[in-house]
Amino acid sequence: MTLPTSSDGVSESRVPKRHRARSVGIGRAHAKAILLGEHAVVHGAPALAIPVPQLTVTASAGWSSRAGDGRGEVSVTMTGSASRALVTRAFDGLRRLTEEFFVRTGAAGGPPLEVVVDGGIPHGRGLGSSAAVSRAVVFALADLLGRELTEDLAFDLVQTAENLAHGRASGVDATAVGAERPLLFRAGRAEELPIGCDGLFIIADSGVPGSTKEAAELLRAGFGRRAGAAERFVGRASELAEAGRRALADGDAEGLGSRLTDYHELLRAAGLSTERIDALVEAALKAGSLGAKITGGGLGGCAIAQTRPEQAREVTRQLHEAGAVQTWAVPLKGFDSHAQ
């Protein structure tokens, strides 16, 4: 059945808003990895990103039986091994996200809300964990209230949370954690990337959290010390991302790999890599990867290596020997059945 859509981008069920016959709402999202375009994308350069469906977040939202004041009280529980500081930050962000959800959707208040987040995306690794949590919570709330969100409204809500968490967010994470295929993101707009390559990407966790916000501040400080540095960085990043896009579409696996490695050198020269990430990149290339780089904001996090399937086992082995605490393989054929 098609649900009527209101002007704010929300479809409403025909049952009453306040007491819909659903006790729990469920929302899901997944991780993402950036292939090319980190940091430059906030200055208008293109970025290439892939979904990482192996790493997921599930959120459940329900009404609490405890008494409340009817003004949108919310409690948040995070499963797993999240630190107390992380849980505190997440609670503050999700509380504001929930408030914004009710404002933007015009939904009526009710008893206190209980939100449980079961996250399988390691925090601070450049894999979009905060955006995925926000998206999962937004869709859990919509499910609880019997509403279907448009992708535009879902993006706006997640992006608001991302700006609070990271400062000026590019929008890549808010889009990619709900995407089913690789995306080209440019000037605030996303489109699906054509894929002409076979192969896979191996993501290697260095075990050290990074910080997009700190990395962006470090990069800005470097730009301020050298005239023209920002323009050179963004220009080179744009060149590599556009060349990588063409290589991916044309089936030029080696060309794409070279752009990945070149982009790592760009980020390393800007001071955004670490010794452990550099060791992972070197190990992947030594094992036969076509290209490798840091992925995400930097100062820790993960490396990503483009690899032929027949080399995946050796690349993974050497990544672990170089210090990776865990790895995940993302095959391109999982996105496009027509890959050559």
Short mmCIF file of C-alpha atoms in Angstrom, two decimals:
data_model
loop_
_atom_site.label_atom_id
_atom_site.label_comp_id
_atom_site.label_asym_id
_atom_site.label_seq_id
_atom_site.Cartn_x
_atom_site.Cartn_y
_atom_site.Cartn_z
CA MET A 1 0.00 0.00 0.00
CA THR A 2 1.28 3.46 -0.84
CA LEU A 3 1.34 5.75 2.16
CA PRO A 4 0.39 9.42 1.79
CA THR A 5 3.38 11.74 1.92
CA SER A 6 3.35 15.03 3.76
CA SER A 7 5.21 18.14 2.64
CA ASP A 8 8.04 17.55 5.12
CA GLY A 9 9.13 14.34 3.40
CA VAL A 10 7.49 11.91 5.81
CA SER A 11 4.89 9.30 4.89
CA GLU A 12 2.34 8.63 7.61
CA SER A 13 0.46 5.44 8.34
CA ARG A 14 -3.28 5.67 8.77
CA VAL A 15 -3.15 4.55 12.38
CA PRO A 16 -2.93 7.25 15.09
CA LYS A 17 0.53 8.77 15.47
CA ARG A 18 0.66 8.65 19.24
CA HIS A 19 -0.32 5.05 19.88
CA ARG A 20 0.62 3.02 16.88
CA ALA A 21 0.19 -0.72 17.43
CA ARG A 22 3.93 -1.43 17.38
CA SER A 23 5.93 -1.90 20.52
CA VAL A 24 9.43 -1.75 19.01
CA GLY A 25 10.84 -0.04 15.93
CA ILE A 26 13.94 -1.38 14.16
CA GLY A 27 16.47 0.49 12.03
CA ARG A 28 19.67 -0.66 10.33
CA ALA A 29 22.69 0.81 8.58
CA HIS A 30 26.16 -0.34 7.53
CA ALA A 31 29.74 0.89 7.37
CA LYS A 32 31.42 2.67 4.50
CA ALA A 33 34.98 3.18 3.26
CA ILE A 34 36.34 6.06 1.22
CA LEU A 35 38.47 5.08 -1.75
CA LEU A 36 39.51 8.57 -2.82
CA GLY A 37 38.72 12.12 -1.80
CA GLU A 38 39.21 12.36 1.98
CA HIS A 39 39.26 15.94 3.31
CA ALA A 40 39.23 17.49 -0.16
CA VAL A 41 35.56 16.60 -0.58
CA VAL A 42 34.52 19.30 1.91
CA HIS A 43 36.14 21.81 -0.48
CA GLY A 44 34.13 20.61 -3.50
CA ALA A 45 36.45 17.87 -4.77
CA PRO A 46 34.92 14.52 -5.79
CA ALA A 47 35.06 11.52 -3.47
CA LEU A 48 34.59 7.81 -4.17
CA ALA A 49 33.08 5.64 -1.43
CA ILE A 50 31.94 2.04 -1.11
CA PRO A 51 29.42 0.48 1.28
CA VAL A 52 30.82 -2.11 3.69
CA PRO A 53 27.79 -4.35 4.24
CA GLN A 54 29.78 -6.80 6.39
CA LEU A 55 29.76 -4.27 9.25
CA THR A 56 26.32 -3.27 10.47
CA VAL A 57 24.47 -1.36 13.15
CA THR A 58 20.98 -2.27 14.36
CA ALA A 59 18.96 0.07 16.56
CA SER A 60 15.71 -0.66 18.36
CA ALA A 61 13.41 1.99 19.78
CA GLY A 62 10.47 1.46 22.11
CA TRP A 63 8.34 3.23 24.64
CA SER A 64 9.42 2.90 28.24
CA SER A 65 7.03 1.78 30.98
CA ARG A 66 8.50 4.30 33.40
CA ALA A 67 6.81 7.64 34.00
CA GLY A 68 8.00 10.67 32.09
CA ASP A 69 7.14 14.28 31.45
CA GLY A 70 5.94 13.70 27.87
CA ARG A 71 8.68 15.89 26.42
CA GLY A 72 10.70 13.36 24.52
CA GLU A 73 12.87 11.83 27.24
CA VAL A 74 15.20 9.18 25.84
CA SER A 75 17.59 6.63 27.32
CA VAL A 76 20.29 5.03 25.19
CA THR A 77 21.99 1.67 25.71
CA MET A 78 24.98 0.66 23.58
CA THR A 79 25.94 -3.00 23.47
CA GLY A 80 29.48 -4.25 23.06
CA SER A 81 32.69 -2.84 24.50
CA ALA A 82 32.15 0.88 24.00
CA SER A 83 34.03 3.03 26.50
CA ARG A 84 32.21 5.16 29.06
CA ALA A 85 33.37 8.34 27.27
CA LEU A 86 32.05 7.05 23.94
CA VAL A 87 28.71 6.11 25.47
CA THR A 88 28.41 9.59 27.02
CA ARG A 89 29.15 11.30 23.69
CA ALA A 90 26.78 8.98 21.87
CA PHE A 91 24.01 9.63 24.37
CA ASP A 92 24.31 13.39 24.00
CA GLY A 93 24.31 13.18 20.20
CA LEU A 94 21.43 10.69 19.98
CA ARG A 95 19.33 12.70 22.40
CA ARG A 96 19.69 15.76 20.16
CA LEU A 97 19.09 13.62 17.07
CA THR A 98 15.86 12.30 18.62
CA GLU A 99 14.72 15.84 19.42
CA GLU A 100 15.42 16.90 15.84
CA PHE A 101 13.53 13.86 14.53
CA PHE A 102 10.37 14.88 16.39
CA VAL A 103 10.72 18.50 15.25
CA ARG A 104 11.26 17.62 11.58
CA THR A 105 8.55 14.96 11.39
CA GLY A 106 5.99 16.73 13.54
CA ALA A 107 5.45 13.53 15.51
CA ALA A 108 3.62 13.78 18.84
CA GLY A 109 5.42 13.14 22.10
CA GLY A 110 4.74 10.14 24.28
CA PRO A 111 6.22 8.14 27.14
CA PRO A 112 9.99 8.13 27.56
CA LEU A 113 11.86 6.39 24.74
CA GLU A 114 14.33 3.55 25.19
CA VAL A 115 16.86 3.13 22.38
CA VAL A 116 19.24 0.17 22.17
CA VAL A 117 22.12 0.31 19.68
CA ASP A 118 23.87 -2.91 18.68
CA GLY A 119 26.89 -1.76 16.72
CA GLY A 120 29.36 -3.90 14.81
CA ILE A 121 31.40 -1.02 13.37
CA PRO A 122 34.55 -0.17 15.33
CA HIS A 123 34.56 3.45 16.44
CA GLY A 124 37.12 5.95 15.21
CA ARG A 125 38.30 3.87 12.25
CA GLY A 126 37.02 6.03 9.40
CA LEU A 127 34.25 3.54 8.61
CA GLY A 128 31.29 5.79 9.33
CA SER A 129 30.30 4.38 12.71
CA SER A 130 28.67 7.57 14.00
CA ALA A 131 26.68 8.13 10.80
CA ALA A 132 25.57 4.50 10.76
CA VAL A 133 24.37 4.69 14.36
CA SER A 134 22.45 7.90 13.61
CA ARG A 135 20.82 6.41 10.51
CA ALA A 136 19.85 3.22 12.34
CA VAL A 137 18.29 5.23 15.19
CA VAL A 138 16.39 7.53 12.80
CA PHE A 139 14.84 4.57 10.98
CA ALA A 140 14.08 2.80 14.26
CA LEU A 141 12.13 5.86 15.41
CA ALA A 142 10.32 6.05 12.07
CA ASP A 143 9.44 2.36 12.29
CA LEU A 144 8.16 2.75 15.84
CA LEU A 145 5.92 5.66 14.82
CA GLY A 146 4.71 4.07 11.59
CA ARG A 147 6.39 6.55 9.28
CA GLU A 148 8.41 6.09 6.13
CA LEU A 149 11.23 8.60 5.74
CA THR A 150 12.38 9.89 2.40
CA GLU A 151 16.10 9.53 1.79
CA ASP A 152 16.40 13.32 1.70
CA LEU A 153 14.99 13.72 5.19
CA ALA A 154 17.02 10.78 6.51
CA PHE A 155 20.16 12.40 5.08
CA ASP A 156 19.32 15.76 6.66
CA LEU A 157 18.84 14.21 10.09
CA VAL A 158 22.03 12.13 9.94
CA GLN A 159 24.01 15.05 8.53
CA THR A 160 22.88 17.26 11.40
CA ALA A 161 24.24 14.69 13.84
CA GLU A 162 27.49 14.39 11.84
CA ASN A 163 28.05 18.14 11.92
CA LEU A 164 27.65 18.08 15.69
CA ALA A 165 30.10 15.18 16.03
CA HIS A 166 32.79 16.17 13.55
CA GLY A 167 32.39 19.83 12.77
CA ARG A 168 31.85 20.51 9.08
CA ALA A 169 30.89 17.11 7.63
CA SER A 170 31.08 16.47 3.89
CA GLY A 171 27.91 14.38 3.68
CA VAL A 172 29.73 11.33 2.34
CA ASP A 173 29.19 9.27 5.49
CA ALA A 174 25.55 10.29 5.87
CA THR A 175 24.89 9.08 2.32
CA ALA A 176 27.15 6.03 2.04
CA VAL A 177 25.99 4.27 5.23
CA GLY A 178 22.63 3.75 3.54
CA ALA A 179 23.84 3.10 -0.01
CA GLU A 180 23.76 -0.24 -1.79
CA ARG A 181 26.44 0.53 -4.39
CA PRO A 182 29.67 2.52 -4.66
CA LEU A 183 29.06 6.25 -4.91
CA LEU A 184 30.60 9.32 -6.45
CA PHE A 185 30.01 12.25 -4.13
CA ARG A 186 30.62 15.78 -5.37
CA ALA A 187 29.34 19.22 -4.36
CA GLY A 188 26.76 17.77 -2.01
CA ARG A 189 25.30 15.34 -4.56
CA ALA A 190 25.76 11.56 -4.82
CA GLU A 191 25.43 9.26 -7.81
CA GLU A 192 26.14 5.58 -8.33
CA LEU A 193 29.53 4.68 -9.75
CA PRO A 194 29.72 2.43 -12.82
CA ILE A 195 31.98 -0.56 -12.16
CA GLY A 196 34.09 -2.21 -14.83
CA CYS A 197 36.65 -3.88 -12.56
CA ASP A 198 36.71 -7.21 -10.79
CA GLY A 199 38.65 -7.66 -7.57
CA LEU A 200 38.11 -6.73 -3.97
CA PHE A 201 39.12 -4.29 -1.30
CA ILE A 202 40.65 -5.48 1.96
CA ILE A 203 40.16 -3.14 4.90
CA ALA A 204 42.71 -3.49 7.69
CA ASP A 205 42.09 -2.08 11.17
CA SER A 206 45.22 -0.62 12.72
CA GLY A 207 43.63 -0.93 16.16
CA VAL A 208 44.23 2.77 16.84
CA PRO A 209 41.28 5.16 16.73
CA GLY A 210 41.67 8.24 14.57
CA SER A 211 39.88 11.57 14.73
CA THR A 212 38.41 13.24 11.67
CA LYS A 213 37.96 16.48 13.58
CA GLU A 214 41.58 16.60 14.77
CA ALA A 215 42.86 15.60 11.33
CA ALA A 216 40.85 18.37 9.67
CA GLU A 217 42.23 20.91 12.16
CA LEU A 218 45.78 19.68 11.52
CA LEU A 219 45.25 19.99 7.78
CA ARG A 220 43.85 23.53 8.09
CA ALA A 221 46.80 24.56 10.23
CA GLY A 222 49.16 23.27 7.54
CA PHE A 223 47.27 25.17 4.86
CA GLY A 224 47.62 28.34 6.92
CA ARG A 225 51.41 28.04 7.08
CA ARG A 226 51.96 27.71 3.31
CA ALA A 227 50.51 30.01 0.70
CA GLY A 228 48.56 28.08 -1.92
CA ALA A 229 48.77 24.79 0.02
CA ALA A 230 45.01 24.32 0.20
CA GLU A 231 44.58 24.87 -3.53
CA ARG A 232 47.36 22.44 -4.35
CA PHE A 233 45.97 19.78 -2.03
CA VAL A 234 42.42 20.06 -3.36
CA GLY A 235 43.64 20.19 -6.95
CA ARG A 236 45.74 17.05 -6.62
CA ALA A 237 43.00 15.25 -4.72
CA SER A 238 40.45 16.14 -7.41
CA GLU A 239 42.79 14.92 -10.13
CA LEU A 240 43.34 11.56 -8.41
CA ALA A 241 39.66 11.04 -7.59
CA GLU A 242 38.56 11.78 -11.15
CA ALA A 243 41.26 9.51 -12.59
CA GLY A 244 40.20 6.78 -10.14
CA ARG A 245 36.57 7.15 -11.18
CA ARG A 246 37.48 6.69 -14.85
CA ALA A 247 39.69 3.70 -14.09
CA LEU A 248 36.94 2.01 -12.07
CA ALA A 249 34.43 2.52 -14.87
CA ASP A 250 36.82 1.48 -17.65
CA GLY A 251 38.01 -1.71 -15.97
CA ASP A 252 41.54 -0.37 -15.45
CA ALA A 253 42.29 -2.09 -12.14
CA GLU A 254 45.96 -1.15 -12.18
CA GLY A 255 45.12 2.48 -12.86
CA LEU A 256 42.72 2.60 -9.93
CA GLY A 257 45.28 0.99 -7.65
CA SER A 258 47.94 3.52 -8.60
CA ARG A 259 45.60 6.37 -7.70
CA LEU A 260 44.93 4.85 -4.30
CA THR A 261 48.63 4.68 -3.50
CA ASP A 262 49.20 8.20 -4.81
CA TYR A 263 46.40 9.48 -2.61
CA HIS A 264 47.98 7.84 0.41
CA GLU A 265 51.17 9.76 -0.34
CA LEU A 266 49.14 12.97 -0.51
CA LEU A 267 47.62 12.34 2.93
CA ARG A 268 50.93 11.14 4.38
CA ALA A 269 52.69 14.28 3.19
CA ALA A 270 49.99 16.30 4.95
CA GLY A 271 50.79 14.52 8.22
CA LEU A 272 47.56 12.52 8.39
CA SER A 273 48.98 8.99 8.33
CA THR A 274 50.74 7.11 11.11
CA GLU A 275 53.66 4.70 11.29
CA ARG A 276 51.28 1.78 11.79
CA ILE A 277 49.09 2.77 8.82
CA ASP A 278 52.18 3.26 6.66
CA ALA A 279 53.34 -0.23 7.66
CA LEU A 280 49.97 -1.69 6.63
CA VAL A 281 50.11 0.07 3.28
CA GLU A 282 53.65 -1.15 2.67
CA ALA A 283 52.71 -4.71 3.63
CA ALA A 284 49.73 -4.74 1.28
CA LEU A 285 51.79 -3.49 -1.64
CA LYS A 286 54.58 -5.97 -0.90
CA ALA A 287 52.03 -8.79 -0.93
CA GLY A 288 50.84 -7.83 -4.39
CA SER A 289 48.01 -5.36 -3.88
CA LEU A 290 47.42 -3.04 -6.83
CA GLY A 291 47.14 -0.06 -4.52
CA ALA A 292 46.73 0.82 -0.85
CA LYS A 293 46.08 3.85 1.30
CA ILE A 294 44.73 5.13 4.56
CA THR A 295 40.93 5.42 4.49
CA GLY A 296 38.93 7.97 6.45
CA GLY A 297 39.92 11.05 8.36
CA GLY A 298 43.39 9.93 9.40
CA LEU A 299 45.64 9.96 12.50
CA GLY A 300 44.76 6.29 12.97
CA GLY A 301 41.93 4.12 11.76
CA CYS A 302 42.17 1.76 8.80
CA ALA A 303 44.06 1.11 5.61
CA ILE A 304 42.37 -0.17 2.46
CA ALA A 305 44.06 -2.29 -0.21
CA GLN A 306 42.80 -3.05 -3.72
CA THR A 307 43.61 -6.68 -4.42
CA ARG A 308 43.02 -9.37 -7.00
CA PRO A 309 41.00 -12.28 -5.57
CA GLU A 310 43.84 -14.76 -6.01
CA GLN A 311 46.12 -12.55 -3.89
CA ALA A 312 43.65 -11.88 -1.11
CA ARG A 313 44.87 -14.58 1.27
CA GLU A 314 48.51 -13.50 1.07
CA VAL A 315 47.63 -9.82 1.37
CA THR A 316 45.49 -10.52 4.42
CA ARG A 317 48.23 -12.62 6.02
CA GLN A 318 50.83 -9.91 5.57
CA LEU A 319 48.49 -7.22 6.81
CA HIS A 320 48.04 -9.14 10.05
CA GLU A 321 51.79 -9.66 10.35
CA ALA A 322 52.22 -5.90 9.93
CA GLY A 323 49.90 -5.20 12.85
CA ALA A 324 46.31 -5.30 11.60
CA VAL A 325 44.02 -6.36 14.43
CA GLN A 326 41.20 -7.36 12.08
CA THR A 327 40.44 -7.30 8.36
CA TRP A 328 37.38 -7.37 6.11
CA ALA A 329 37.12 -8.15 2.40
CA VAL A 330 34.65 -6.22 0.22
CA PRO A 331 34.30 -7.75 -3.27
CA LEU A 332 33.35 -5.50 -6.17
CA LYS A 333 31.16 -8.27 -7.59
CA GLY A 334 28.98 -7.88 -4.54
CA PHE A 335 27.88 -4.53 -5.97
CA ASP A 336 27.68 -5.21 -9.70
CA SER A 337 26.94 -8.56 -11.28
CA HIS A 338 28.23 -7.20 -14.60
CA ALA A 339 31.78 -6.57 -13.38
CA GLN A 340 34.28 -7.87 -15.93
#
